Coordinates of C-alpha atoms and ligand atoms in Angstrom, one line a residue:
M290 CA 76.5 58.7 128.6
N291 CA 75.1 58.1 125.1
G292 CA 75.8 55.1 122.8
D293 CA 79.2 56.7 121.7
G294 CA 80.4 56.9 125.3
K295 CA 80.1 60.7 125.3
S296 CA 78.4 62.4 128.2
V297 CA 75.0 63.9 127.5
R298 CA 74.1 67.0 129.5
A299 CA 70.5 67.1 130.8
P300 CA 68.7 70.2 129.5
L301 CA 69.1 73.2 131.8
P302 CA 66.2 74.3 133.9
R303 CA 65.9 77.7 132.3
Y304 CA 63.1 79.1 134.4
T305 CA 63.2 80.8 137.8
P306 CA 59.6 81.6 138.7
T307 CA 60.3 84.9 140.3
V308 CA 56.8 86.4 139.8
E309 CA 53.7 84.2 139.6
W310 CA 50.0 85.3 139.4
T311 CA 47.7 83.1 141.4
G312 CA 44.5 84.4 139.9
T313 CA 43.9 86.7 142.9
A314 CA 47.3 87.6 144.2
L315 CA 51.0 87.9 143.3
R316 CA 53.3 85.2 144.6
L317 CA 56.9 86.4 144.7
L318 CA 60.1 84.6 145.5
D319 CA 61.4 86.7 148.4
Q320 CA 64.8 87.8 147.1
R321 CA 65.7 89.5 150.4
L322 CA 66.1 86.1 152.0
L323 CA 68.2 84.4 149.4
P324 CA 70.4 82.4 149.4
G325 CA 69.7 81.3 153.0
R326 CA 66.0 80.7 152.6
V327 CA 63.9 80.0 149.6
R328 CA 60.6 81.5 150.7
H329 CA 57.7 83.0 148.8
I330 CA 55.5 85.9 149.9
V331 CA 52.0 86.6 148.6
C332 CA 51.0 90.2 147.8
G333 CA 47.2 90.5 147.8
T334 CA 47.0 94.3 147.8
V335 CA 48.7 97.2 146.1
D336 CA 50.3 98.3 149.4
E337 CA 51.8 94.9 149.9
L338 CA 53.2 95.0 146.4
C339 CA 54.6 98.5 146.8
D340 CA 56.4 97.4 150.0
A341 CA 57.8 94.3 148.2
I342 CA 59.2 96.5 145.3
R343 CA 60.6 99.1 147.7
T344 CA 62.4 96.6 149.9
L345 CA 63.6 94.5 147.0
A346 CA 61.7 91.4 147.6
V347 CA 61.2 91.6 143.9
R348 CA 63.9 93.5 142.0
G349 CA 65.6 93.8 138.6
A350 CA 64.2 96.1 135.9
P351 CA 62.1 93.5 133.9
A352 CA 60.8 91.7 137.1
I353 CA 59.8 95.1 138.6
G354 CA 57.9 95.9 135.4
I355 CA 56.1 92.5 135.4
A356 CA 55.2 92.8 139.1
A357 CA 53.8 96.3 138.4
A358 CA 51.7 95.0 135.6
Y359 CA 50.2 92.5 137.9
G360 CA 49.9 95.3 140.4
A361 CA 47.4 96.9 138.0
V362 CA 45.3 93.8 138.3
L363 CA 45.5 94.1 142.1
A364 CA 44.5 97.7 141.8
A365 CA 41.4 96.8 139.7
L366 CA 40.5 94.0 142.1
E367 CA 40.6 96.3 145.2
S368 CA 38.8 99.3 143.6
P369 CA 35.1 99.3 144.1
P370 CA 33.2 99.1 140.7
G371 CA 31.0 101.8 139.4
E372 CA 31.5 105.5 138.7
G373 CA 35.0 106.6 139.3
F374 CA 36.4 103.1 139.0
A375 CA 39.1 104.0 136.4
E376 CA 40.2 107.0 138.4
R377 CA 40.6 104.9 141.6
V378 CA 42.7 102.3 139.7
S379 CA 44.7 105.1 138.2
A380 CA 45.5 106.5 141.6
L381 CA 46.7 103.1 142.8
L382 CA 48.9 102.9 139.7
D383 CA 50.5 106.2 140.7
R384 CA 51.3 104.7 144.0
I385 CA 53.0 101.7 142.3
A386 CA 54.9 104.1 140.0
S387 CA 56.3 106.0 143.1
T388 CA 58.2 103.0 144.5
R389 CA 61.5 103.1 142.6
P390 CA 62.5 105.8 140.1
T391 CA 65.3 104.4 137.9
A392 CA 64.2 101.2 136.1
V393 CA 62.1 102.4 133.2
N394 CA 60.3 99.0 132.9
L395 CA 58.2 100.0 135.9
F396 CA 56.8 103.1 134.1
S397 CA 56.4 101.5 130.7
S398 CA 54.5 98.5 132.0
I399 CA 52.2 100.8 134.0
A400 CA 51.7 103.0 130.9
S401 CA 50.8 100.0 128.9
Q402 CA 48.3 98.8 131.6
R403 CA 46.8 102.3 131.7
R404 CA 46.1 102.1 127.9
I405 CA 44.4 98.7 128.4
L406 CA 42.3 100.2 131.3
S407 CA 41.2 103.1 129.3
V408 CA 39.3 100.9 126.8
C409 CA 37.7 98.6 129.4
Q410 CA 34.0 98.8 130.5
G411 CA 33.7 98.0 134.2
R412 CA 35.7 96.1 136.7
E413 CA 35.2 92.6 135.5
E414 CA 36.5 93.4 132.0
A415 CA 39.4 95.4 133.4
V416 CA 40.6 92.6 135.7
A417 CA 40.6 90.1 132.8
A418 CA 42.2 92.4 130.3
L419 CA 44.9 93.7 132.7
A420 CA 45.7 90.1 133.8
E421 CA 46.0 89.2 130.1
G422 CA 48.3 92.2 129.5
A423 CA 50.6 91.2 132.4
G424 CA 50.7 87.6 131.1
R425 CA 51.7 88.9 127.7
L426 CA 54.6 90.8 129.3
V427 CA 55.8 87.6 130.9
E428 CA 55.8 85.7 127.6
E429 CA 57.5 88.6 125.8
D430 CA 60.2 88.9 128.4
L431 CA 60.9 85.2 128.3
E432 CA 61.2 85.3 124.5
A433 CA 63.4 88.4 124.6
S434 CA 65.7 86.7 127.2
A435 CA 66.1 83.6 125.0
A436 CA 66.9 85.8 122.0
M437 CA 69.4 88.0 123.9
G438 CA 71.1 84.8 125.2
R439 CA 71.6 83.6 121.6
E440 CA 72.8 87.0 120.4
G441 CA 75.1 87.6 123.3
A442 CA 76.7 84.1 123.2
R443 CA 77.9 84.9 119.6
L444 CA 80.1 87.7 121.0
L445 CA 82.3 85.2 122.9
P446 CA 85.6 84.6 121.2
G447 CA 85.6 80.9 122.1
R448 CA 85.5 78.9 125.4
C449 CA 86.1 81.5 128.0
S450 CA 85.0 83.1 131.3
I451 CA 83.0 86.3 131.8
L452 CA 82.5 88.9 134.5
T453 CA 79.1 90.2 135.6
H454 CA 77.8 92.7 138.1
C455 CA 74.7 92.7 140.3
N456 CA 72.0 90.1 139.2
A457 CA 70.7 90.2 135.7
G458 CA 69.4 86.7 135.7
G459 CA 66.1 84.8 136.0
L460 CA 65.5 86.5 139.4
A461 CA 65.6 89.9 137.7
T462 CA 63.2 89.0 134.9
A463 CA 60.4 86.7 134.1
G464 CA 62.7 83.7 134.6
L465 CA 65.7 83.6 132.4
G466 CA 67.6 86.9 132.5
T467 CA 69.5 89.3 130.4
A468 CA 73.3 89.2 131.0
L469 CA 72.9 85.7 132.6
A470 CA 70.8 84.5 129.7
V471 CA 74.0 84.9 127.7
A472 CA 75.8 82.8 130.4
Y473 CA 73.1 80.1 130.2
E474 CA 73.2 80.0 126.4
A475 CA 77.0 80.0 126.3
F476 CA 77.1 77.2 128.9
E477 CA 74.8 75.1 126.9
Q478 CA 76.9 75.6 123.9
G479 CA 80.0 74.5 125.8
L480 CA 81.5 78.0 125.5
L481 CA 81.4 79.1 129.1
E482 CA 84.1 78.1 131.6
R483 CA 83.1 80.3 134.5
V484 CA 81.3 83.4 135.6
Y485 CA 83.0 85.9 137.9
A486 CA 80.3 87.6 139.9
D487 CA 81.0 91.0 141.6
E488 CA 79.5 90.7 145.1
T489 CA 77.8 94.1 144.4
R490 CA 77.9 96.2 147.6
P491 CA 75.9 97.1 149.5
L492 CA 73.0 94.7 149.0
L493 CA 75.1 91.9 147.5
Q494 CA 72.8 90.9 144.6
G495 CA 75.9 89.3 143.0
A496 CA 77.0 87.3 146.0
R497 CA 73.5 86.3 147.1
L498 CA 71.5 86.1 143.9
T499 CA 73.8 85.6 140.9
A500 CA 75.9 83.0 142.7
W501 CA 72.6 81.3 143.8
E502 CA 71.0 81.0 140.5
L503 CA 74.2 80.0 138.6
S504 CA 75.4 77.5 141.1
R505 CA 72.0 75.7 141.3
R506 CA 72.3 75.2 137.5
G507 CA 75.7 73.8 137.8
I508 CA 77.6 76.7 136.3
P509 CA 81.0 77.4 137.9
V510 CA 80.9 80.8 139.6
T511 CA 83.5 82.8 141.5
V512 CA 82.3 85.6 143.7
L513 CA 84.7 88.5 144.2
P514 CA 84.6 91.8 146.1
D515 CA 83.7 94.7 143.8
S516 CA 87.2 96.1 144.4
A517 CA 88.8 93.0 142.9
A518 CA 87.2 93.4 139.5
A519 CA 90.0 95.4 138.0
T520 CA 92.4 92.7 139.1
V521 CA 90.4 90.0 137.4
L522 CA 90.2 92.2 134.2
S523 CA 93.8 93.1 134.1
G524 CA 94.9 89.6 135.0
G525 CA 93.3 88.3 131.8
L526 CA 90.8 86.0 133.7
V527 CA 87.8 87.0 131.6
A528 CA 87.2 87.6 127.9
A529 CA 84.3 90.0 128.4
V530 CA 82.0 91.8 130.8
F531 CA 78.2 91.4 130.5
T532 CA 75.8 93.4 132.7
G533 CA 72.1 94.2 132.6
A534 CA 70.6 97.7 132.6
D535 CA 67.8 99.6 134.3
R536 CA 67.4 102.3 131.7
I537 CA 69.2 103.0 128.4
A538 CA 69.0 106.6 127.1
A539 CA 68.6 107.6 123.5
N540 CA 72.4 107.9 123.0
G541 CA 73.2 104.6 124.7
D542 CA 74.2 106.0 128.1
T543 CA 73.1 103.2 130.6
A544 CA 71.9 103.2 134.1
N545 CA 72.7 100.0 136.0
K546 CA 73.5 98.9 139.5
I547 CA 76.1 101.1 141.3
G548 CA 79.5 99.9 140.5
T549 CA 78.8 99.3 136.8
F550 CA 80.5 102.6 135.7
P551 CA 83.8 101.8 137.5
L552 CA 83.7 98.3 136.1
A553 CA 83.4 99.7 132.5
L554 CA 86.3 102.1 133.2
A555 CA 88.4 99.1 134.4
A556 CA 87.4 97.0 131.4
R557 CA 88.4 99.8 129.0
A558 CA 91.8 100.2 130.8
A559 CA 92.3 96.4 130.5
G560 CA 91.2 96.2 126.9
V561 CA 88.3 93.9 127.7
P562 CA 85.0 94.4 125.9
F563 CA 82.1 95.7 128.0
Y564 CA 78.6 94.6 126.9
I565 CA 75.2 95.7 128.1
V566 CA 72.3 93.2 127.7
A567 CA 68.8 94.5 127.9
P568 CA 65.4 94.0 126.3
L569 CA 63.8 96.9 124.4
T570 CA 61.5 97.4 127.4
T571 CA 64.5 98.9 129.2
F572 CA 65.3 101.5 126.5
D573 CA 64.0 105.0 127.1
P574 CA 64.3 107.1 124.0
K575 CA 62.6 110.0 125.9
C576 CA 65.8 110.4 127.9
P577 CA 68.3 112.0 125.6
D578 CA 71.3 111.0 127.6
G579 CA 72.3 109.6 131.0
G580 CA 72.0 113.0 132.7
S581 CA 68.3 112.8 132.4
I582 CA 67.9 109.4 134.1
P583 CA 66.7 109.7 137.7
V584 CA 69.0 107.8 140.0
E585 CA 67.5 106.3 143.2
Q586 CA 69.1 107.1 146.5
R587 CA 68.6 104.2 149.0
P588 CA 68.3 104.4 152.8
R589 CA 71.5 105.0 154.8
G590 CA 71.0 101.8 156.8
E591 CA 72.0 99.7 153.8
V592 CA 75.5 101.0 154.2
E593 CA 75.6 101.6 158.0
F594 CA 74.7 98.0 158.9
S595 CA 75.7 94.6 157.8
G596 CA 72.7 92.6 159.1
R597 CA 72.4 93.9 162.7
R598 CA 76.1 94.8 162.9
R599 CA 77.0 98.5 162.7
M600 CA 79.7 99.1 160.1
T601 CA 80.1 102.9 160.3
P602 CA 80.5 105.3 163.3
R603 CA 77.1 106.7 164.4
G604 CA 76.1 109.9 162.7
V605 CA 78.6 110.0 159.8
D606 CA 77.2 111.0 156.4
I607 CA 76.3 108.2 154.0
F608 CA 76.2 108.3 150.2
N609 CA 74.1 105.4 148.8
P610 CA 73.0 105.8 145.2
A611 CA 71.5 102.5 143.9
F612 CA 72.6 103.0 140.3
D613 CA 75.2 104.8 138.3
I614 CA 75.4 105.9 134.6
T615 CA 77.9 104.3 132.3
P616 CA 78.7 106.7 129.4
E617 CA 78.0 105.1 126.0
A618 CA 81.7 105.7 125.1
L619 CA 82.7 102.9 127.5
I620 CA 80.2 100.4 126.1
S621 CA 81.4 98.1 123.4
A622 CA 78.0 96.9 122.2
I623 CA 74.4 96.7 123.5
V624 CA 72.6 93.3 123.1
C625 CA 68.9 93.3 122.8
E626 CA 66.3 90.8 121.5
K627 CA 66.6 92.3 118.0
G628 CA 70.4 91.9 117.8
V629 CA 73.6 93.6 118.7
L630 CA 73.7 97.4 118.6
R631 CA 77.1 98.9 117.7
K632 CA 78.1 102.6 117.7
P633 CA 76.7 105.0 117.1
F634 CA 74.0 103.6 119.4
R635 CA 71.8 106.6 118.8
D636 CA 70.9 105.4 115.3
G637 CA 70.1 101.8 116.3
I638 CA 68.1 102.8 119.3
A639 CA 66.1 105.3 117.3
E640 CA 65.3 102.6 114.7
L641 CA 64.2 100.1 117.3
T642 CA 62.3 102.4 119.6
P643 CA 60.2 104.6 117.4
Ligands
MRU151 O1 68.4 97.4 142.8 P1 68.1 96.2 141.9 O2 68.6 94.9 142.5 O3 66.7 96.2 141.4 O4 69.1 96.5 140.6 C1 69.1 95.6 139.6 C2 70.1 95.9 138.5 O5 70.7 96.9 138.6 C3 70.1 95.0 137.4 O6 71.4 94.9 136.8 C4 69.2 95.5 136.3 O7 67.9 95.7 136.8 C5 69.1 94.6 135.1 S1 68.2 93.1 135.5 C6 68.0 92.2 134.1

């Protein structure tokens, strides 16, 4: 309480240290174990990092990009110096780039580290410059998140609840989030009542991760099966949908976690605005539209089993795309660190991503 008898809210902890550089290795909050166990793993080699990205110990487009940028430092550290050093590092960067195909942040951060590598003389200089490059990415991502939070919160019509899909929070970025940065900002401003979080089958990033990070910050969260989202929308329980993105094409078509597209269809049917929140690092002007975004297919075991328990008869075919493409026509606006893009998205995207 303050002197006027009004309650004073403590400042929110805004930072989830998902990816940390120790000076010689990458320390990752192991997202495979959340919410049951809060445990870190240490990746000291490129192979260990590739395994962590592939198995989703680290996940979410910006966090993958940051992990890959530090992967370039690991690549420089484990490549013998001398003639052929840059080529050896480059081959290890190719290995990191082959881990997951959809989130463009992985490729843009590797491209940016390659540019740094190309002007370095020798291993020592490369290690220092690549570590600095990765650190810059972390700072820029945190700044972008804070700006997106402010921009996105302005879209709320007043105190209300919102719906989100997958995890686009601190865990998926350098520490604050994209769609959830909006939730954090709105909550601080007293505008947010509650977040409805789709559980996000099959790997449950919504139930496990979004609910974990929101609830530990005291934000009311209701987890629902993905199939209940249309009921929430048509029942008037939320004023808007906010999701993140893994890649945004030049026309605004957006790849995000599987289940985003049907959510956008349901939002359109219910007359609820559907917003994408993503930093400019997630835009890919080289993809003209969603049809040219590669969509990752994940292992069948993710659908066949829940933990150790078999959920499907042995031998049946499984379809397990990790992402889907939401056509730009279903997106009300795209929030990035530079502001809110409205239709036609193509113009705004071209202006911001020369
Ligand atoms: O397979 P994941 O967990 O890496 O998928 C993550 C998502 O789809 C997120 O919504 C997206 O990366 C945006 S994160 C700010």
